[in-house]
Tab-separated table of C-alpha atoms in Angstrom:
chain	number	residue	atom	x	y	z
S	346	MET	CA	-74.170	-81.987	14.342
S	347	THR	CA	-77.559	-80.259	14.187
S	348	THR	CA	-77.896	-77.793	11.343
S	349	ALA	CA	-79.163	-74.256	11.817
S	350	ARG	CA	-82.264	-75.008	9.752
S	351	ALA	CA	-83.125	-78.014	11.925
S	352	GLU	CA	-82.575	-76.019	15.108
S	353	TYR	CA	-84.778	-73.211	13.801
S	354	ASN	CA	-87.558	-75.671	12.975
S	355	ALA	CA	-87.218	-77.313	16.402
S	356	LEU	CA	-87.669	-73.995	18.242
S	357	THR	CA	-90.493	-72.733	16.004
S	358	PRO	CA	-93.403	-74.519	17.815
S	359	ALA	CA	-92.593	-72.711	21.077
S	360	ARG	CA	-92.968	-69.413	19.217
S	361	SER	CA	-96.207	-70.236	17.386
S	362	THR	CA	-98.646	-69.051	20.075
S	363	VAL	CA	-96.734	-65.820	20.663
S	364	LEU	CA	-96.486	-65.172	16.929
S	365	GLU	CA	-100.199	-65.809	16.374
S	366	ARG	CA	-101.080	-63.390	19.160
S	367	ALA	CA	-98.696	-60.811	17.687
S	368	ARG	CA	-100.338	-61.065	14.270
S	369	GLU	CA	-103.769	-60.550	15.824
S	370	ALA	CA	-102.504	-57.478	17.669
S	371	SER	CA	-100.903	-56.153	14.491
S	372	ALA	CA	-104.161	-56.565	12.562
S	373	LEU	CA	-105.959	-54.408	15.160
S	374	THR	CA	-103.300	-51.685	15.383
S	375	ILE	CA	-100.828	-51.431	12.480
S	376	PRO	CA	-101.600	-54.041	9.790
S	377	GLY	CA	-98.533	-55.464	8.120
S	378	MET	CA	-96.187	-54.916	11.045
S	379	ILE	CA	-96.217	-58.678	11.656
S	380	PRO	CA	-97.283	-60.086	8.261
S	381	ASP	CA	-99.104	-63.363	7.831
S	382	GLU	CA	-97.240	-66.479	6.821
S	383	GLY	CA	-96.160	-66.239	3.199
S	384	GLN	CA	-96.955	-62.518	2.922
S	385	ASN	CA	-94.728	-59.462	3.126
S	386	GLU	CA	-95.155	-56.402	5.307
S	387	HIS	CA	-96.940	-54.463	2.525
S	388	PHE	CA	-99.829	-56.919	2.253
S	389	VAL	CA	-102.867	-55.942	4.334
S	390	SER	CA	-105.727	-58.428	4.341
S	391	VAL	CA	-108.064	-56.519	6.679
S	392	GLN	CA	-108.030	-52.786	7.367
S	393	PRO	CA	-109.101	-51.642	10.880
S	394	TYR	CA	-112.175	-49.452	11.207
S	395	ASN	CA	-110.528	-47.070	13.708
S	396	SER	CA	-107.070	-45.573	14.148
S	397	VAL	CA	-107.058	-44.994	17.901
S	398	SER	CA	-104.793	-47.967	18.571
S	399	ALA	CA	-102.420	-47.095	15.717
S	400	ARG	CA	-102.141	-43.531	16.995
S	401	GLY	CA	-101.581	-44.901	20.488
S	402	VAL	CA	-98.775	-47.202	19.339
S	403	ALA	CA	-97.001	-44.345	17.564
S	404	SER	CA	-97.422	-42.019	20.546
S	405	LEU	CA	-96.284	-44.567	23.122
S	406	ALA	CA	-93.259	-45.544	21.026
S	407	ALA	CA	-92.245	-41.901	20.616
S	408	ARG	CA	-92.776	-41.201	24.314
S	409	SER	CA	-90.733	-44.257	25.316
S	410	LEU	CA	-87.961	-43.324	22.879
S	411	LEU	CA	-87.694	-39.828	24.369
S	412	ALA	CA	-87.745	-41.226	27.904
S	413	LEU	CA	-85.098	-43.880	27.247
S	414	PHE	CA	-82.936	-41.994	24.730
S	415	PRO	CA	-83.425	-38.230	25.236
S	416	PRO	CA	-81.925	-36.131	22.420
S	417	ASN	CA	-78.547	-34.478	22.988
S	418	LEU	CA	-78.317	-36.030	26.452
S	419	PRO	CA	-76.387	-39.221	27.286
S	420	PHE	CA	-78.709	-41.775	28.847
S	421	PHE	CA	-75.909	-43.306	30.920
S	422	ARG	CA	-72.841	-42.401	32.916
S	423	LEU	CA	-69.843	-44.355	34.122
S	424	GLN	CA	-69.360	-44.809	37.849
S	425	LEU	CA	-66.768	-46.314	40.157
S	426	ASP	CA	-67.703	-48.740	42.880
S	427	ALA	CA	-67.706	-47.352	46.414
S	428	ALA	CA	-64.456	-49.037	47.521
S	429	THR	CA	-62.448	-47.724	44.572
S	430	ALA	CA	-63.929	-44.235	44.967
S	431	ARG	CA	-62.795	-44.126	48.617
S	432	GLU	CA	-59.282	-45.244	47.665
S	433	LEU	CA	-58.917	-42.486	45.066
S	434	GLY	CA	-59.708	-39.737	47.542
S	435	ALA	CA	-58.689	-36.392	46.046
S	436	ASP	CA	-58.148	-37.962	42.619
S	437	LEU	CA	-61.827	-38.892	42.330
S	438	GLY	CA	-62.662	-35.654	40.505
S	439	GLU	CA	-60.123	-36.327	37.760
S	440	ALA	CA	-61.352	-39.924	37.447
S	441	ASN	CA	-64.944	-38.729	37.067
S	442	MET	CA	-63.874	-36.283	34.364
S	443	ARG	CA	-62.089	-39.027	32.397
S	444	MET	CA	-65.065	-41.368	32.731
S	445	SER	CA	-67.319	-38.579	31.491
S	446	LEU	CA	-65.129	-38.199	28.395
S	447	ILE	CA	-65.231	-41.954	27.751
S	448	ALA	CA	-69.021	-41.998	28.114
S	449	GLY	CA	-69.285	-39.053	25.736
S	450	THR	CA	-67.189	-40.870	23.131
S	451	ALA	CA	-69.356	-43.988	23.364
S	452	TYR	CA	-72.483	-41.849	23.080
S	453	SER	CA	-71.070	-40.133	19.980
S	454	MET	CA	-70.478	-43.552	18.425
S	455	MET	CA	-74.150	-44.407	18.980
S	456	GLU	CA	-75.246	-41.172	17.365
S	457	ALA	CA	-72.908	-41.787	14.414
S	458	VAL	CA	-74.633	-45.067	13.509
S	459	THR	CA	-78.127	-43.506	13.963
S	460	ILE	CA	-79.261	-45.876	16.666
S	461	ARG	CA	-82.544	-44.020	17.307
S	462	PRO	CA	-84.464	-45.173	14.184
S	463	ILE	CA	-83.626	-48.788	15.017
S	464	MET	CA	-84.711	-48.367	18.627
S	465	ASN	CA	-87.903	-46.586	17.584
S	466	GLU	CA	-88.818	-49.487	15.302
S	467	ALA	CA	-87.916	-51.919	18.073
S	468	LEU	CA	-90.202	-50.098	20.522
S	469	ARG	CA	-93.099	-50.168	18.038
S	470	HIS	CA	-92.701	-53.923	17.663
S	471	LEU	CA	-92.368	-54.411	21.409
S	472	ILE	CA	-95.629	-52.548	21.998
S	473	VAL	CA	-97.517	-54.588	19.385
S	474	ALA	CA	-95.742	-57.971	19.363
S	475	GLY	CA	-93.950	-57.885	22.706
S	476	ASN	CA	-90.680	-59.145	21.202
S	477	GLY	CA	-87.932	-58.065	18.825
S	478	LEU	CA	-84.272	-58.682	18.103
S	479	VAL	CA	-81.618	-55.970	17.696
S	480	HIS	CA	-78.187	-56.769	16.275
S	481	ILE	CA	-75.286	-54.333	16.565
S	482	PRO	CA	-72.293	-55.601	14.552
S	483	LEU	CA	-68.762	-54.350	14.981
S	484	LYS	CA	-68.633	-52.400	11.714
S	485	ASP	CA	-71.951	-52.432	9.857
S	486	ARG	CA	-75.105	-50.528	10.778
S	487	PRO	CA	-77.470	-51.880	13.458
S	488	ARG	CA	-80.340	-54.089	12.330
S	489	PHE	CA	-83.722	-55.093	13.692
S	490	PHE	CA	-85.475	-58.448	13.202
S	491	ARG	CA	-89.212	-59.066	13.578
S	492	LEU	CA	-90.622	-61.835	15.736
S	493	ASP	CA	-91.326	-63.994	12.675
S	494	GLN	CA	-87.656	-63.802	11.634
S	495	TYR	CA	-86.007	-65.433	14.647
S	496	VAL	CA	-86.467	-67.962	17.440
S	497	CYS	CA	-85.054	-67.705	20.943
S	498	LYS	CA	-84.351	-70.000	23.869
S	499	ARG	CA	-83.740	-68.641	27.385
S	500	ASP	CA	-82.478	-70.190	30.606
S	501	HIS	CA	-84.148	-70.037	34.014
S	502	THR	CA	-82.632	-66.607	34.716
S	503	GLY	CA	-84.029	-65.039	31.545
S	504	ASN	CA	-80.737	-64.808	29.648
S	505	PHE	CA	-80.818	-66.084	26.099
S	506	VAL	CA	-79.102	-69.416	25.431
S	507	THR	CA	-79.725	-69.814	21.704
S	508	ILE	CA	-80.902	-67.466	18.956
S	509	VAL	CA	-81.476	-68.579	15.380
S	510	VAL	CA	-82.233	-65.916	12.762
S	511	ARG	CA	-83.669	-66.702	9.340
S	512	GLU	CA	-83.444	-64.105	6.587
S	513	GLN	CA	-83.709	-63.924	2.803
S	514	VAL	CA	-80.638	-62.833	0.823
S	515	LEU	CA	-80.134	-62.484	-2.926
S	516	PRO	CA	-77.333	-64.733	-4.237
S	517	SER	CA	-75.830	-61.839	-6.184
S	518	VAL	CA	-74.892	-59.981	-2.982
S	519	LEU	CA	-72.760	-62.900	-1.801
S	520	SER	CA	-69.088	-63.111	-2.650
S	521	GLU	CA	-67.741	-65.710	-5.042
S	522	ASP	CA	-66.020	-67.579	-2.213
S	523	VAL	CA	-69.251	-67.825	-0.209
S	524	ARG	CA	-71.284	-68.993	-3.209
S	525	ALA	CA	-68.700	-71.638	-4.011
S	526	ALA	CA	-68.337	-72.873	-0.427
S	527	CYS	CA	-72.104	-73.037	0.187
S	528	LYS	CA	-73.004	-74.370	-3.276
S	529	VAL	CA	-75.140	-71.384	-4.235
S	530	THR	CA	-76.092	-71.085	-7.882
S	531	THR	CA	-76.911	-67.758	-9.476
S	532	SER	CA	-79.440	-67.133	-12.209
S	533	ASP	CA	-78.597	-65.232	-15.362
S	534	THR	CA	-82.164	-63.929	-15.622
S	535	SER	CA	-83.477	-60.827	-13.911
S	536	ASP	CA	-85.884	-62.953	-11.854
S	537	GLU	CA	-83.421	-63.734	-9.067
S	538	LYS	CA	-84.877	-65.672	-6.153
S	539	PRO	CA	-83.564	-65.098	-2.626
S	540	ILE	CA	-82.041	-67.878	-0.577
S	541	GLU	CA	-82.303	-68.552	3.150
S	542	VAL	CA	-79.444	-67.585	5.441
S	543	PHE	CA	-79.481	-68.817	9.036
S	544	THR	CA	-77.493	-67.154	11.816
S	545	VAL	CA	-76.909	-69.162	15.000
S	546	VAL	CA	-75.978	-67.367	18.233
S	547	ARG	CA	-75.112	-69.397	21.346
S	548	ARG	CA	-74.144	-68.375	24.852
S	549	LEU	CA	-71.305	-70.563	26.133
S	550	GLY	CA	-70.340	-69.518	29.636
S	551	ASP	CA	-69.158	-65.923	29.615
S	552	ARG	CA	-68.803	-65.851	25.804
S	553	VAL	CA	-71.271	-65.629	22.920
S	554	GLU	CA	-70.377	-67.400	19.679
S	555	GLN	CA	-72.077	-67.080	16.308
S	556	HIS	CA	-71.889	-68.407	12.758
S	557	GLN	CA	-74.004	-68.431	9.587
S	558	GLU	CA	-75.178	-71.286	7.380
S	559	ILE	CA	-76.421	-71.480	3.787
S	560	ASN	CA	-77.697	-74.781	2.417
S	561	ASP	CA	-76.710	-76.392	5.749
S	562	LEU	CA	-73.087	-75.348	5.167
S	563	VAL	CA	-71.131	-72.915	7.342
S	564	VAL	CA	-70.427	-69.596	5.635
S	565	PRO	CA	-66.666	-68.950	5.527
S	566	GLY	CA	-65.619	-66.075	7.769
S	567	SER	CA	-68.980	-65.892	9.581
S	568	GLN	CA	-67.690	-67.277	12.872
S	569	GLY	CA	-67.368	-64.766	15.673
S	570	SER	CA	-67.122	-64.473	19.443
S	571	ALA	CA	-67.673	-61.726	22.002
S	572	PRO	CA	-68.078	-61.361	25.776
S	573	ALA	CA	-71.583	-62.299	26.874
S	574	GLU	CA	-72.243	-58.925	28.506
S	575	ALA	CA	-71.045	-57.074	25.375
S	576	SER	CA	-72.782	-59.252	22.808
S	577	GLY	CA	-74.252	-57.529	19.791
S	578	TRP	CA	-77.437	-59.635	19.958
S	579	MET	CA	-80.253	-58.272	22.102
S	580	PRO	CA	-83.552	-60.231	22.191
S	581	LEU	CA	-85.911	-57.627	23.640
S	582	ARG	CA	-89.178	-57.996	25.553
S	583	TRP	CA	-91.803	-55.426	26.513
S	584	LEU	CA	-92.926	-57.347	29.595
S	585	MET	CA	-91.086	-60.424	30.764
S	586	VAL	CA	-93.048	-63.608	31.471
S	587	PRO	CA	-91.357	-65.820	34.095
S	588	GLY	CA	-90.329	-69.158	32.636
S	589	SER	CA	-91.114	-68.125	29.053
S	590	ASP	CA	-88.735	-67.603	26.149
S	591	TYR	CA	-90.759	-64.637	24.866
S	592	GLY	CA	-92.353	-61.552	26.364
S	593	ARG	CA	-95.844	-60.088	26.412
S	594	ALA	CA	-96.916	-57.059	24.396
S	595	HIS	CA	-98.552	-53.880	25.630
S	596	VAL	CA	-101.410	-54.367	23.175
S	597	THR	CA	-102.094	-57.837	24.577
S	598	GLU	CA	-102.709	-56.348	28.024
S	599	TYR	CA	-105.605	-54.266	26.647
S	600	ILE	CA	-106.777	-56.461	23.778
S	601	GLY	CA	-110.317	-56.637	25.204
S	602	ASP	CA	-110.981	-52.902	24.939
S	603	ILE	CA	-109.186	-52.672	21.589
S	604	LEU	CA	-111.211	-55.525	20.096
S	605	SER	CA	-114.484	-54.168	21.512
S	606	LEU	CA	-113.789	-50.714	20.092
S	607	GLU	CA	-112.970	-52.230	16.700
S	608	ASP	CA	-116.206	-54.264	16.579
S	609	LEU	CA	-118.306	-51.342	17.801
S	610	THR	CA	-116.714	-48.935	15.316
S	611	LYS	CA	-117.417	-51.388	12.508
S	612	ALA	CA	-121.068	-51.616	13.580
S	613	MET	CA	-121.353	-47.823	13.754
S	614	VAL	CA	-119.834	-47.409	10.281
S	615	GLN	CA	-122.291	-49.934	8.862
S	616	PHE	CA	-125.129	-48.215	10.740
S	617	ALA	CA	-124.128	-44.841	9.292
S	618	THR	CA	-123.874	-46.350	5.804
S	619	VAL	CA	-127.445	-47.611	5.988
S	620	ALA	CA	-128.675	-44.356	7.539
S	621	SER	CA	-127.055	-42.284	4.784
S	622	ARG	CA	-129.200	-43.873	2.078
S	623	ILE	CA	-131.944	-41.539	0.802
S	624	ILE	CA	-135.046	-43.469	-0.241
S	625	GLY	CA	-138.371	-41.708	-0.923
S	626	MET	CA	-141.737	-43.419	-0.335
S	627	VAL	CA	-144.773	-42.344	-2.434
S	628	ASP	CA	-148.346	-43.296	-1.592
S	629	PRO	CA	-149.498	-45.553	-4.465
S	630	ASN	CA	-153.017	-44.058	-4.239
S	631	SER	CA	-151.836	-40.457	-4.447
S	632	GLY	CA	-151.692	-40.328	-8.223
S	633	ILE	CA	-148.253	-38.696	-8.123
S	634	ASP	CA	-146.042	-39.521	-11.083
S	635	ILE	CA	-142.812	-40.958	-9.578
S	636	ASP	CA	-140.821	-40.420	-12.779
S	637	GLU	CA	-141.874	-36.782	-12.924
S	638	LEU	CA	-140.947	-36.393	-9.263
S	639	MET	CA	-137.496	-37.885	-9.798
S	640	GLU	CA	-136.780	-35.728	-12.852
S	641	ALA	CA	-137.888	-32.494	-11.174
S	642	ASP	CA	-135.158	-29.938	-10.616
S	643	SER	CA	-134.485	-28.197	-7.348
S	644	GLY	CA	-136.966	-25.341	-6.802
S	645	THR	CA	-139.633	-26.827	-9.114
S	646	PHE	CA	-143.317	-26.424	-8.145
S	647	MET	CA	-145.506	-29.517	-8.386
S	648	SER	CA	-149.120	-30.193	-7.484
S	649	GLY	CA	-149.828	-32.766	-4.792
S	650	TYR	CA	-150.002	-33.436	-1.082
S	651	HIS	CA	-146.703	-33.437	0.834
S	652	GLU	CA	-147.955	-36.024	3.305
S	653	LYS	CA	-148.209	-38.477	0.409
S	654	VAL	CA	-144.401	-38.389	-0.042
S	655	LYS	CA	-142.068	-39.407	2.798
S	656	PHE	CA	-138.468	-40.510	3.169
S	657	LEU	CA	-137.508	-43.806	4.731
S	658	GLN	CA	-135.984	-43.366	8.210
S	659	LEU	CA	-134.350	-45.895	10.514
S	660	GLU	CA	-135.885	-44.412	13.657
S	661	LYS	CA	-133.093	-45.919	15.761
S	662	SER	CA	-131.618	-42.744	17.251
S	663	GLN	CA	-131.761	-44.231	20.745
S	664	ASP	CA	-129.752	-47.258	19.631
S	665	TRP	CA	-127.209	-44.930	18.025
S	666	ALA	CA	-126.892	-42.957	21.272
S	667	VAL	CA	-126.122	-46.149	23.200
S	668	MET	CA	-123.427	-47.179	20.718
S	669	SER	CA	-121.944	-43.683	20.597
S	670	THR	CA	-121.688	-43.443	24.395
S	671	LEU	CA	-120.063	-46.853	24.695
S	672	ALA	CA	-117.651	-46.108	21.844
S	673	GLU	CA	-116.612	-42.862	23.519
S	674	ARG	CA	-115.876	-44.691	26.770
S	675	LEU	CA	-113.917	-47.413	24.996
S	676	GLU	CA	-111.918	-44.855	23.036
S	677	GLN	CA	-111.010	-43.041	26.235
S	678	ARG	CA	-109.930	-46.274	27.920
S	679	VAL	CA	-107.798	-47.291	24.942
S	680	SER	CA	-106.277	-43.808	24.788
S	681	ASN	CA	-105.433	-43.990	28.480
S	682	ALA	CA	-103.823	-47.395	27.931
S	683	PHE	CA	-101.466	-45.821	25.393
S	684	LEU	CA	-100.799	-42.735	27.567
S	685	LEU	CA	-102.530	-40.260	25.267
S	686	ARG	CA	-102.686	-37.307	27.651
S	687	THR	CA	-105.368	-35.410	25.754
S	688	SER	CA	-107.870	-38.090	26.732
S	689	ALA	CA	-106.688	-38.281	30.340
S	690	VAL	CA	-107.183	-34.579	31.160
S	691	ARG	CA	-110.769	-33.795	32.049
S	692	ASN	CA	-112.810	-31.739	29.611
S	693	ALA	CA	-113.504	-28.521	31.502
S	694	GLU	CA	-113.185	-24.785	31.059
S	695	ARG	CA	-110.510	-24.435	33.732
S	696	VAL	CA	-107.858	-27.126	34.007
S	697	THR	CA	-104.889	-26.075	36.120
S	698	ALA	CA	-101.295	-26.735	35.131
S	699	GLU	CA	-100.815	-28.694	38.356
S	700	GLU	CA	-103.654	-31.017	37.380
S	701	VAL	CA	-102.108	-31.598	33.960
S	702	ARG	CA	-98.719	-32.277	35.585
S	703	MET	CA	-100.206	-34.785	38.032
S	704	VAL	CA	-102.028	-36.608	35.237
S	705	ALA	CA	-98.846	-36.746	33.154
S	706	GLU	CA	-96.870	-38.056	36.128
S	707	GLU	CA	-99.479	-40.726	36.822
S	708	LEU	CA	-99.387	-41.874	33.208
S	709	GLU	CA	-95.587	-42.004	33.146
S	710	THR	CA	-95.366	-44.079	36.323
S	711	THR	CA	-97.488	-46.808	34.736
S	712	LEU	CA	-94.488	-47.560	32.503
S	713	GLY	CA	-92.172	-48.116	35.459
S	714	GLY	CA	-92.208	-51.905	35.115
S	715	THR	CA	-91.593	-51.725	31.378
S	716	TYR	CA	-88.750	-49.244	31.794
S	717	SER	CA	-87.057	-51.588	34.269
S	718	VAL	CA	-87.153	-54.422	31.711
S	719	LEU	CA	-85.906	-52.205	28.881
S	720	SER	CA	-83.148	-50.815	31.082
S	721	ALA	CA	-81.799	-54.320	31.733
S	722	GLU	CA	-82.334	-55.777	28.248
S	723	MET	CA	-81.955	-52.763	25.933
S	724	GLN	CA	-80.041	-49.862	27.460
S	725	LEU	CA	-77.344	-51.624	29.499
S	726	PRO	CA	-76.419	-54.148	26.759
S	727	LEU	CA	-76.370	-51.279	24.263
S	728	VAL	CA	-73.920	-49.280	26.384
S	729	ARG	CA	-71.690	-52.281	27.034
S	730	ARG	CA	-71.678	-53.159	23.351
S	731	PHE	CA	-70.501	-49.714	22.255
S	732	LEU	CA	-67.916	-49.587	25.041
S	733	HIS	CA	-66.631	-52.917	23.704
S	734	ILE	CA	-66.642	-51.638	20.103
S	735	GLY	CA	-64.834	-48.463	21.153
S	736	ALA	CA	-62.167	-50.502	22.926
S	737	ARG	CA	-61.776	-52.802	19.899
S	738	GLN	CA	-61.363	-49.776	17.634
S	739	GLN	CA	-58.958	-48.191	20.162
S	740	ARG	CA	-61.117	-45.095	20.437
S	741	ILE	CA	-61.526	-45.544	24.189
S	742	PRO	CA	-59.499	-47.544	26.716
S	743	ALA	CA	-60.700	-50.888	28.047
S	744	LEU	CA	-62.482	-50.234	31.330
S	745	PRO	CA	-61.505	-52.049	34.537
S	746	SER	CA	-64.022	-54.106	36.477
S	747	ALA	CA	-64.399	-51.312	39.049
S	748	VAL	CA	-66.067	-49.084	36.420
S	749	HIS	CA	-69.639	-49.892	35.461
S	750	PRO	CA	-72.308	-48.048	33.433
S	751	ASN	CA	-75.336	-46.621	35.175
S	752	ILE	CA	-78.561	-45.795	33.308
S	753	VAL	CA	-79.919	-42.356	34.210
S	754	THR	CA	-83.105	-42.316	32.090
S	755	GLY	CA	-86.273	-44.380	31.989
S	756	PHE	CA	-86.979	-46.057	35.326
S	757	ASP	CA	-84.173	-44.184	37.065
S	758	ALA	CA	-85.585	-40.877	35.820
S	759	LEU	CA	-89.007	-41.772	37.231
S	760	GLY	CA	-87.428	-42.268	40.655
S	761	ARG	CA	-85.629	-38.931	40.473
S	762	ALA	CA	-88.809	-37.188	39.322
S	763	ALA	CA	-90.674	-38.634	42.307
S	764	ALA	CA	-87.920	-37.358	44.632
S	765	VAL	CA	-88.147	-33.872	43.102
S	766	ASN	CA	-91.917	-33.859	43.553
S	767	ARG	CA	-91.525	-34.814	47.214
S	768	ILE	CA	-89.107	-31.923	47.752
S	769	ARG	CA	-91.461	-29.543	45.949
S	770	ALA	CA	-94.456	-30.677	48.010
S	771	PHE	CA	-92.457	-30.418	51.254
S	772	LEU	CA	-91.329	-26.850	50.514
S	773	ALA	CA	-94.837	-25.813	49.472
S	774	ASP	CA	-96.416	-27.212	52.652
S	775	ALA	CA	-93.714	-25.672	54.846
S	776	SER	CA	-94.188	-22.244	53.248
S	777	GLN	CA	-97.959	-22.471	53.583
S	778	MET	CA	-97.903	-23.532	57.242
S	779	LEU	CA	-95.050	-21.389	58.574
S	780	GLY	CA	-94.829	-18.632	56.017
S	781	PRO	CA	-92.104	-18.260	53.373
S	782	GLN	CA	-89.636	-16.315	55.548
S	783	VAL	CA	-89.916	-18.571	58.600
S	784	ALA	CA	-89.727	-21.721	56.470
S	785	MET	CA	-86.619	-20.553	54.596
S	786	SER	CA	-84.872	-19.773	57.885
S	787	PHE	CA	-84.925	-23.506	58.694
S	788	ILE	CA	-83.971	-24.745	55.189
S	789	ASN	CA	-80.500	-25.208	53.736
S	790	GLY	CA	-80.922	-23.587	50.341
S	791	GLU	CA	-77.661	-24.947	48.939
S	792	GLU	CA	-78.630	-28.532	49.727
S	793	VAL	CA	-82.088	-28.028	48.208
S	794	LEU	CA	-80.529	-26.784	44.961
S	795	LYS	CA	-78.178	-29.777	44.890
S	796	ARG	CA	-81.068	-32.204	45.376
S	797	LEU	CA	-83.084	-30.526	42.627
S	798	GLY	CA	-80.112	-30.516	40.250
S	799	GLU	CA	-79.478	-34.212	40.863
S	800	GLY	CA	-83.172	-34.946	40.406
S	801	TYR	CA	-83.208	-33.214	37.032
S	802	ALA	CA	-79.906	-34.907	36.039
S	803	VAL	CA	-78.229	-31.546	35.431
S	804	GLU	CA	-74.755	-31.946	33.952
S	805	GLY	CA	-71.907	-29.957	35.521
S	806	LEU	CA	-73.804	-29.125	38.697
S	807	ASP	CA	-70.575	-28.261	40.540
S	808	SER	CA	-69.781	-25.531	38.025
S	809	ILE	CA	-73.313	-24.094	38.193
S	810	LEU	CA	-73.532	-23.785	41.981
S	811	LYS	CA	-71.135	-21.489	43.776
S	812	SER	CA	-68.459	-23.032	45.962
S	813	PRO	CA	-68.181	-22.094	49.672
S	814	GLU	CA	-65.187	-19.891	48.826
S	815	GLN	CA	-67.192	-18.031	46.169
S	816	GLN	CA	-70.091	-17.571	48.567
S	817	GLN	CA	-67.741	-16.206	51.249
S	818	ALA	CA	-66.190	-13.799	48.744
S	819	ASP	CA	-69.654	-12.606	47.680
S	820	GLN	CA	-70.591	-12.035	51.325
S	821	GLN	CA	-67.424	-10.022	51.910
S	822	ASN	CA	-68.073	-7.916	48.817
S	823	ALA	CA	-71.662	-7.354	49.909
S	824	ALA	CA	-70.493	-6.322	53.390
S	825	MET	CA	-67.965	-3.910	51.919
S	826	SER	CA	-70.637	-2.439	49.642
S	827	GLN	CA	-73.014	-1.944	52.573
S	828	ALA	CA	-70.247	-0.336	54.596
S	829	ALA	CA	-69.471	1.997	51.725
S	830	VAL	CA	-73.134	2.945	51.395
S	831	ALA	CA	-73.420	3.543	55.130
S	832	ALA	CA	-70.296	5.712	55.144
S	833	ALA	CA	-71.359	7.749	52.132
S	834	PRO	CA	-73.429	10.367	54.074
S	835	ASN	CA	-70.559	11.051	56.480
S	836	MET	CA	-68.115	11.386	53.600
S	837	ILE	CA	-70.462	13.804	51.824
S	838	LYS	CA	-70.937	15.846	55.014
S	839	ALA	CA	-67.185	16.010	55.582
S	840	ALA	CA	-66.611	17.115	52.006
S	841	THR	CA	-69.329	19.780	52.330
S	842	ASP	CA	-67.890	21.120	55.588
S	843	ALA	CA	-64.428	21.247	54.077
S	844	ALA	CA	-65.747	23.229	51.127
S	845	ALA	CA	-67.664	25.670	53.371
S	846	ASN	CA	-64.769	26.317	55.772
S	847	PRO	CA	-61.577	26.420	53.735
S	848	GLU	CA	-58.444	27.043	55.685
């Protein structure tokens, strides 16, 4: 039987190119995110000369986190398939309410284990390295593993077949039974050295099995199994590469501009360093005492000719202008690549809100492909995992096959936003061409409000909009009020006549 260590070493060569590219991207953006071999994440061999890429990584990760996991808003909902929904008929409303409660419980479980910091770190690594591994155990807190801590093998459909994780653990944190079974010796000194622990995860049909090994021996009690769709192991990719076990990073897509900006910034810093030196040149035939000139205080009067003393100048202002212009263009292109909106909006005195909105929408739609990958490999497995954990802990019931989770953020939100913009543009054009009153006479206002509410993913839309019965009651009340107002003059006249002619 192949040991976990041997399997890890066998899958390492397929990861080498991806890992090398990830380390290069990390060195240009956030040094230490993917450390060099034999170094930890706090060691930085080379510091970048600019921070545009680092700021872009942080901004894009935060933007993606808000888009995928908006605060105080569940990013998924449970739905019934069409056939089951038709069979329920009038009971569909009660079923939707119960599914909403189940989804809310699962979402509360995610918030309880603080899933957002893990996902934020995962997104940062996906942007820079293109790959990352998230593990959500049944009881402990979620964990994230860097690309250099695991290897992965996928099948032709993109699903993982084998994952082997290597991590360092101190012997003192292991139980006595584990140390005895795996032949781990502890040191009495304070200089305790960590040992390697390998975790093997395999997909076998519709199940995922896992176990751990220390010193090529299986750790007692480490064996586990879970449904494949509810597995706690999620090997993530920023962009999927067909036929590859690993994904491609966002930084890799724009490495040319990032590398050019880094080299140009380095040259400009060196140029400025040389230009900042102050060196005076004195005519040797002027008879001026250099020592006396150097020791003179500010405001001192000295005899001599000023043209005999000059300061050394580079006289390369034109070269500096060329570098500065190119650096500005590169910085704008890199900023656009990371969706920094401040660089995308034109620099002008009057920039309309509609122009800013259109630029923001254009930037967001560029992430549509990435959101589709993250929806399938991050959000859906995350929801299924917590639904499985909730069922295991008996906090929620086990869901039948007719109920399935549906992601409502990320790529799905982009589609709804596009639908809302089409409705907005249609109403604006109709009002402009026909006039507001004529246009509204042809438009079903209730249906427009429903479409807008669905596009904005408004919760409880049925309770916000009035029902047909409520609208009819309001119309009757309005008619009665108008009738009362119309009858008021006659009532006043009758009362006046009665007062003037008492019987």
